[in-house]
Amino acid sequence: MSCACIKKGAAERLDWLIGFADWLIDGDTITAADAPISTGLDVEANIEGGTAVRLWISGGEAGVSYLLRLKITTAGGRVRNECVRVRVK
């Protein structure tokens, strides 16, 4: 599985929008999004418009890469896991 790669500074709090409109079936929407990480980063996953997830990421140690598994669930019962690598500079 390939991962999307995000780069950020240790002191930055930034957001990234990940769209799923091309993957969703007509009429289906995202109803849940979770991006758990055990330590090091602070991550919030917010659903936007039912077709995208905005990740707000802060923290992390300079020189360290973190791996997030963004899990979305749709109203139709579909589940998708997306890999996101966060490199802190």
Short mmCIF file of N, CA, C and O in Angstrom, two decimals:
data_model
loop_
_atom_site.label_atom_id
_atom_site.label_comp_id
_atom_site.label_asym_id
_atom_site.label_seq_id
_atom_site.Cartn_x
_atom_site.Cartn_y
_atom_site.Cartn_z
N MET A 1 0.85 -1.17 0.00
CA MET A 1 0.00 0.00 0.00
C MET A 1 0.89 1.24 0.00
O MET A 1 1.80 1.36 0.80
N SER A 2 0.64 2.14 -0.90
CA SER A 2 1.41 3.39 -0.91
C SER A 2 0.78 4.37 0.07
O SER A 2 -0.41 4.32 0.35
N CYS A 3 1.60 5.25 0.59
CA CYS A 3 1.15 6.22 1.59
C CYS A 3 1.25 7.63 1.04
O CYS A 3 2.21 7.97 0.36
N ALA A 4 0.26 8.45 1.36
CA ALA A 4 0.39 9.89 1.11
C ALA A 4 1.45 10.39 2.08
O ALA A 4 1.55 9.90 3.20
N CYS A 5 2.25 11.35 1.66
CA CYS A 5 3.31 11.86 2.53
C CYS A 5 3.07 13.34 2.81
O CYS A 5 2.88 14.14 1.90
N ILE A 6 3.08 13.67 4.08
CA ILE A 6 2.89 15.04 4.55
C ILE A 6 4.16 15.46 5.28
O ILE A 6 4.70 14.70 6.07
N LYS A 7 4.63 16.68 5.00
CA LYS A 7 5.80 17.21 5.71
C LYS A 7 5.37 18.43 6.51
O LYS A 7 4.61 19.26 6.02
N LYS A 8 5.84 18.50 7.75
CA LYS A 8 5.51 19.63 8.61
C LYS A 8 6.63 19.90 9.60
O LYS A 8 7.43 19.02 9.88
N GLY A 9 6.68 21.10 10.11
CA GLY A 9 7.63 21.45 11.15
C GLY A 9 7.09 21.02 12.51
O GLY A 9 5.88 20.90 12.71
N ALA A 10 7.99 20.80 13.46
CA ALA A 10 7.59 20.33 14.79
C ALA A 10 6.65 21.32 15.50
O ALA A 10 5.76 20.92 16.23
N ALA A 11 6.81 22.61 15.25
CA ALA A 11 6.00 23.62 15.94
C ALA A 11 4.74 24.00 15.15
O ALA A 11 3.93 24.78 15.64
N GLU A 12 4.55 23.42 13.98
CA GLU A 12 3.41 23.79 13.13
C GLU A 12 2.15 22.99 13.49
O GLU A 12 2.23 21.83 13.88
N ARG A 13 1.01 23.64 13.33
CA ARG A 13 -0.31 22.98 13.37
C ARG A 13 -0.93 23.27 12.01
O ARG A 13 -1.31 24.40 11.71
N LEU A 14 -1.00 22.23 11.17
CA LEU A 14 -1.44 22.41 9.79
C LEU A 14 -2.57 21.44 9.47
O LEU A 14 -2.77 20.44 10.15
N ASP A 15 -3.30 21.76 8.40
CA ASP A 15 -4.38 20.89 7.97
C ASP A 15 -4.15 20.41 6.54
O ASP A 15 -3.53 21.10 5.74
N TRP A 16 -4.66 19.21 6.27
CA TRP A 16 -4.60 18.61 4.94
C TRP A 16 -5.95 18.01 4.64
O TRP A 16 -6.55 17.33 5.47
N LEU A 17 -6.44 18.26 3.44
CA LEU A 17 -7.72 17.75 3.01
C LEU A 17 -7.50 16.53 2.11
O LEU A 17 -6.75 16.60 1.14
N ILE A 18 -8.14 15.42 2.46
CA ILE A 18 -8.04 14.20 1.68
C ILE A 18 -9.43 13.89 1.14
O ILE A 18 -10.37 13.66 1.91
N GLY A 19 -9.57 13.92 -0.17
CA GLY A 19 -10.86 13.72 -0.81
C GLY A 19 -11.11 12.28 -1.21
O GLY A 19 -10.19 11.58 -1.62
N PHE A 20 -12.36 11.86 -1.08
CA PHE A 20 -12.77 10.50 -1.44
C PHE A 20 -13.92 10.48 -2.44
O PHE A 20 -14.52 9.43 -2.68
N ALA A 21 -14.25 11.61 -3.04
CA ALA A 21 -15.40 11.70 -3.96
C ALA A 21 -15.29 10.70 -5.10
O ALA A 21 -16.30 10.10 -5.51
N ASP A 22 -14.10 10.50 -5.64
CA ASP A 22 -13.92 9.56 -6.76
C ASP A 22 -14.13 8.11 -6.34
O ASP A 22 -14.45 7.27 -7.16
N TRP A 23 -13.95 7.82 -5.07
CA TRP A 23 -14.09 6.46 -4.55
C TRP A 23 -15.51 6.15 -4.12
O TRP A 23 -15.97 5.02 -4.22
N LEU A 24 -16.22 7.16 -3.63
CA LEU A 24 -17.57 6.96 -3.12
C LEU A 24 -18.56 6.63 -4.23
O LEU A 24 -18.46 7.15 -5.34
N ILE A 25 -19.52 5.77 -3.93
CA ILE A 25 -20.61 5.46 -4.84
C ILE A 25 -21.63 6.60 -4.74
O ILE A 25 -21.81 7.19 -3.68
N ASP A 26 -22.29 6.91 -5.85
CA ASP A 26 -23.29 7.99 -5.85
C ASP A 26 -24.24 7.89 -4.66
O ASP A 26 -24.80 6.82 -4.41
N GLY A 27 -24.39 8.99 -3.94
CA GLY A 27 -25.29 9.05 -2.80
C GLY A 27 -24.70 8.61 -1.48
O GLY A 27 -25.27 8.86 -0.43
N ASP A 28 -23.56 7.92 -1.51
CA ASP A 28 -22.93 7.47 -0.27
C ASP A 28 -22.10 8.62 0.31
O ASP A 28 -21.57 9.45 -0.44
N THR A 29 -22.00 8.69 1.62
CA THR A 29 -21.23 9.74 2.28
C THR A 29 -20.41 9.16 3.41
O THR A 29 -20.74 8.11 3.97
N ILE A 30 -19.36 9.87 3.77
CA ILE A 30 -18.53 9.48 4.91
C ILE A 30 -19.28 9.85 6.19
O ILE A 30 -19.75 10.97 6.35
N THR A 31 -19.40 8.87 7.09
CA THR A 31 -20.08 9.12 8.35
C THR A 31 -19.14 9.06 9.56
O THR A 31 -19.49 9.54 10.63
N ALA A 32 -17.96 8.48 9.38
CA ALA A 32 -16.99 8.41 10.48
C ALA A 32 -15.58 8.45 9.91
O ALA A 32 -15.32 7.89 8.83
N ALA A 33 -14.70 9.11 10.63
CA ALA A 33 -13.29 9.16 10.25
C ALA A 33 -12.44 9.13 11.51
O ALA A 33 -12.72 9.84 12.47
N ASP A 34 -11.41 8.29 11.49
CA ASP A 34 -10.54 8.16 12.66
C ASP A 34 -9.11 7.98 12.18
O ASP A 34 -8.86 7.25 11.22
N ALA A 35 -8.19 8.65 12.84
CA ALA A 35 -6.76 8.53 12.50
C ALA A 35 -5.96 8.38 13.79
O ALA A 35 -5.26 9.29 14.21
N PRO A 36 -6.07 7.23 14.44
CA PRO A 36 -5.38 7.04 15.72
C PRO A 36 -3.86 6.96 15.55
O PRO A 36 -3.36 6.46 14.55
N ILE A 37 -3.17 7.47 16.52
CA ILE A 37 -1.71 7.34 16.57
C ILE A 37 -1.35 7.18 18.04
O ILE A 37 -1.96 7.79 18.91
N SER A 38 -0.37 6.34 18.30
CA SER A 38 -0.07 6.01 19.69
C SER A 38 0.64 7.14 20.44
O SER A 38 0.39 7.36 21.61
N THR A 39 1.52 7.84 19.79
CA THR A 39 2.28 8.87 20.49
C THR A 39 2.94 9.83 19.53
O THR A 39 3.12 9.52 18.36
N GLY A 40 3.27 11.01 20.01
CA GLY A 40 4.09 11.94 19.24
C GLY A 40 3.37 13.02 18.49
O GLY A 40 3.82 14.14 18.43
N LEU A 41 2.23 12.71 17.89
CA LEU A 41 1.47 13.69 17.13
C LEU A 41 0.10 13.88 17.76
O LEU A 41 -0.43 13.00 18.40
N ASP A 42 -0.46 15.03 17.51
CA ASP A 42 -1.85 15.31 17.87
C ASP A 42 -2.62 15.37 16.55
O ASP A 42 -2.27 16.18 15.68
N VAL A 43 -3.62 14.52 16.36
CA VAL A 43 -4.34 14.43 15.09
C VAL A 43 -5.84 14.53 15.32
O VAL A 43 -6.39 13.83 16.17
N GLU A 44 -6.48 15.40 14.56
CA GLU A 44 -7.95 15.49 14.54
C GLU A 44 -8.38 15.18 13.11
O GLU A 44 -7.82 15.72 12.16
N ALA A 45 -9.40 14.35 12.98
CA ALA A 45 -9.96 14.03 11.66
C ALA A 45 -11.39 14.53 11.61
O ALA A 45 -12.23 14.08 12.38
N ASN A 46 -11.66 15.49 10.72
CA ASN A 46 -12.99 16.08 10.59
C ASN A 46 -13.55 15.82 9.20
O ASN A 46 -12.88 16.08 8.20
N ILE A 47 -14.79 15.33 9.16
CA ILE A 47 -15.46 15.07 7.88
C ILE A 47 -15.93 16.39 7.30
O ILE A 47 -16.48 17.23 8.00
N GLU A 48 -15.70 16.58 5.99
CA GLU A 48 -16.13 17.81 5.31
C GLU A 48 -16.98 17.46 4.10
O GLU A 48 -16.52 16.77 3.18
N GLY A 49 -18.21 17.92 4.12
CA GLY A 49 -19.11 17.74 2.98
C GLY A 49 -19.49 16.30 2.69
O GLY A 49 -20.03 16.01 1.63
N GLY A 50 -19.18 15.39 3.59
CA GLY A 50 -19.52 13.99 3.39
C GLY A 50 -18.65 13.26 2.39
O GLY A 50 -18.80 12.06 2.19
N THR A 51 -17.69 13.97 1.76
CA THR A 51 -16.85 13.33 0.74
C THR A 51 -15.35 13.50 0.98
O THR A 51 -14.54 13.02 0.20
N ALA A 52 -14.98 14.18 2.06
CA ALA A 52 -13.56 14.43 2.33
C ALA A 52 -13.31 14.44 3.83
O ALA A 52 -14.23 14.59 4.63
N VAL A 53 -12.04 14.27 4.19
CA VAL A 53 -11.63 14.34 5.59
C VAL A 53 -10.49 15.35 5.69
O VAL A 53 -9.54 15.29 4.91
N ARG A 54 -10.64 16.28 6.63
CA ARG A 54 -9.57 17.24 6.89
C ARG A 54 -8.83 16.78 8.14
O ARG A 54 -9.41 16.63 9.20
N LEU A 55 -7.52 16.52 7.97
CA LEU A 55 -6.66 16.15 9.09
C LEU A 55 -5.98 17.40 9.63
O LEU A 55 -5.34 18.14 8.86
N TRP A 56 -6.11 17.65 10.91
CA TRP A 56 -5.37 18.72 11.60
C TRP A 56 -4.28 18.01 12.39
O TRP A 56 -4.56 17.15 13.22
N ILE A 57 -3.02 18.36 12.09
CA ILE A 57 -1.89 17.66 12.70
C ILE A 57 -0.96 18.67 13.36
O ILE A 57 -0.58 19.68 12.76
N SER A 58 -0.60 18.38 14.60
CA SER A 58 0.37 19.21 15.33
C SER A 58 1.31 18.31 16.12
O SER A 58 1.05 17.12 16.29
N GLY A 59 2.40 18.92 16.58
CA GLY A 59 3.37 18.18 17.39
C GLY A 59 4.33 17.37 16.56
O GLY A 59 4.49 17.58 15.36
N GLY A 60 4.94 16.43 17.21
CA GLY A 60 5.94 15.58 16.56
C GLY A 60 7.35 16.05 16.86
O GLY A 60 7.58 17.20 17.21
N GLU A 61 8.27 15.13 16.72
CA GLU A 61 9.68 15.40 16.97
C GLU A 61 10.43 15.54 15.65
O GLU A 61 10.27 14.71 14.74
N ALA A 62 11.22 16.60 15.53
CA ALA A 62 11.99 16.84 14.30
C ALA A 62 12.84 15.62 13.96
O ALA A 62 13.46 15.01 14.82
N GLY A 63 12.81 15.26 12.67
CA GLY A 63 13.59 14.13 12.17
C GLY A 63 12.89 12.78 12.28
O GLY A 63 13.44 11.76 11.88
N VAL A 64 11.66 12.78 12.79
CA VAL A 64 10.92 11.52 12.97
C VAL A 64 9.78 11.45 11.95
O VAL A 64 9.13 12.45 11.66
N SER A 65 9.53 10.25 11.42
CA SER A 65 8.38 9.99 10.55
C SER A 65 7.34 9.20 11.34
O SER A 65 7.68 8.27 12.07
N TYR A 66 6.09 9.58 11.17
CA TYR A 66 4.98 8.93 11.85
C TYR A 66 4.05 8.34 10.80
O TYR A 66 3.86 8.93 9.74
N LEU A 67 3.46 7.21 11.11
CA LEU A 67 2.54 6.55 10.19
C LEU A 67 1.13 6.59 10.77
O LEU A 67 0.90 6.12 11.89
N LEU A 68 0.20 7.19 10.02
CA LEU A 68 -1.20 7.24 10.41
C LEU A 68 -1.99 6.28 9.53
O LEU A 68 -1.70 6.14 8.35
N ARG A 69 -2.99 5.68 10.09
CA ARG A 69 -3.95 4.87 9.32
C ARG A 69 -5.29 5.57 9.44
O ARG A 69 -5.97 5.46 10.45
N LEU A 70 -5.64 6.32 8.41
CA LEU A 70 -6.93 7.00 8.37
C LEU A 70 -7.99 5.99 7.97
O LEU A 70 -7.91 5.39 6.90
N LYS A 71 -8.97 5.78 8.84
CA LYS A 71 -10.05 4.84 8.57
C LYS A 71 -11.34 5.64 8.40
O LYS A 71 -11.72 6.41 9.27
N ILE A 72 -11.98 5.45 7.25
CA ILE A 72 -13.28 6.09 7.03
C ILE A 72 -14.35 5.01 6.90
O ILE A 72 -14.08 3.91 6.42
N THR A 73 -15.54 5.36 7.35
CA THR A 73 -16.70 4.50 7.22
C THR A 73 -17.79 5.32 6.55
O THR A 73 -17.94 6.51 6.84
N THR A 74 -18.54 4.69 5.65
CA THR A 74 -19.59 5.41 4.92
C THR A 74 -20.97 4.99 5.41
O THR A 74 -21.15 3.96 6.06
N ALA A 75 -21.96 5.79 5.03
CA ALA A 75 -23.36 5.50 5.37
C ALA A 75 -23.78 4.15 4.79
O ALA A 75 -24.60 3.45 5.38
N GLY A 76 -23.19 3.77 3.65
CA GLY A 76 -23.51 2.50 3.00
C GLY A 76 -22.78 1.30 3.60
O GLY A 76 -22.91 0.19 3.11
N GLY A 77 -21.97 1.54 4.64
CA GLY A 77 -21.26 0.44 5.31
C GLY A 77 -19.89 0.13 4.74
O GLY A 77 -19.25 -0.84 5.16
N ARG A 78 -19.41 0.92 3.80
CA ARG A 78 -18.09 0.69 3.25
C ARG A 78 -17.02 1.22 4.21
O ARG A 78 -17.23 2.20 4.90
N VAL A 79 -15.89 0.54 4.23
CA VAL A 79 -14.77 0.95 5.09
C VAL A 79 -13.53 1.04 4.22
O VAL A 79 -13.26 0.16 3.40
N ARG A 80 -12.79 2.12 4.40
CA ARG A 80 -11.53 2.30 3.65
C ARG A 80 -10.46 2.74 4.63
O ARG A 80 -10.69 3.58 5.49
N ASN A 81 -9.27 2.15 4.47
CA ASN A 81 -8.10 2.55 5.26
C ASN A 81 -7.12 3.23 4.33
O ASN A 81 -6.78 2.69 3.28
N GLU A 82 -6.68 4.39 4.73
CA GLU A 82 -5.72 5.17 3.95
C GLU A 82 -4.47 5.37 4.78
O GLU A 82 -4.54 5.70 5.96
N CYS A 83 -3.33 5.17 4.16
CA CYS A 83 -2.04 5.33 4.83
C CYS A 83 -1.54 6.76 4.64
O CYS A 83 -1.54 7.27 3.52
N VAL A 84 -1.14 7.40 5.73
CA VAL A 84 -0.60 8.75 5.67
C VAL A 84 0.68 8.79 6.50
O VAL A 84 0.68 8.48 7.68
N ARG A 85 1.78 9.14 5.84
CA ARG A 85 3.08 9.28 6.54
C ARG A 85 3.32 10.77 6.80
O ARG A 85 3.20 11.58 5.90
N VAL A 86 3.62 11.08 8.04
CA VAL A 86 3.90 12.46 8.43
C VAL A 86 5.39 12.55 8.79
O VAL A 86 5.84 11.88 9.71
N ARG A 87 6.11 13.36 8.03
CA ARG A 87 7.53 13.57 8.29
C ARG A 87 7.71 14.94 8.94
O ARG A 87 7.32 15.96 8.37
N VAL A 88 8.26 14.93 10.13
CA VAL A 88 8.47 16.17 10.86
C VAL A 88 9.90 16.64 10.61
O VAL A 88 10.84 15.89 10.81
N LYS A 89 10.00 17.89 10.14
CA LYS A 89 11.32 18.44 9.80
C LYS A 89 11.84 19.36 10.88
O LYS A 89 11.12 19.81 11.74
#
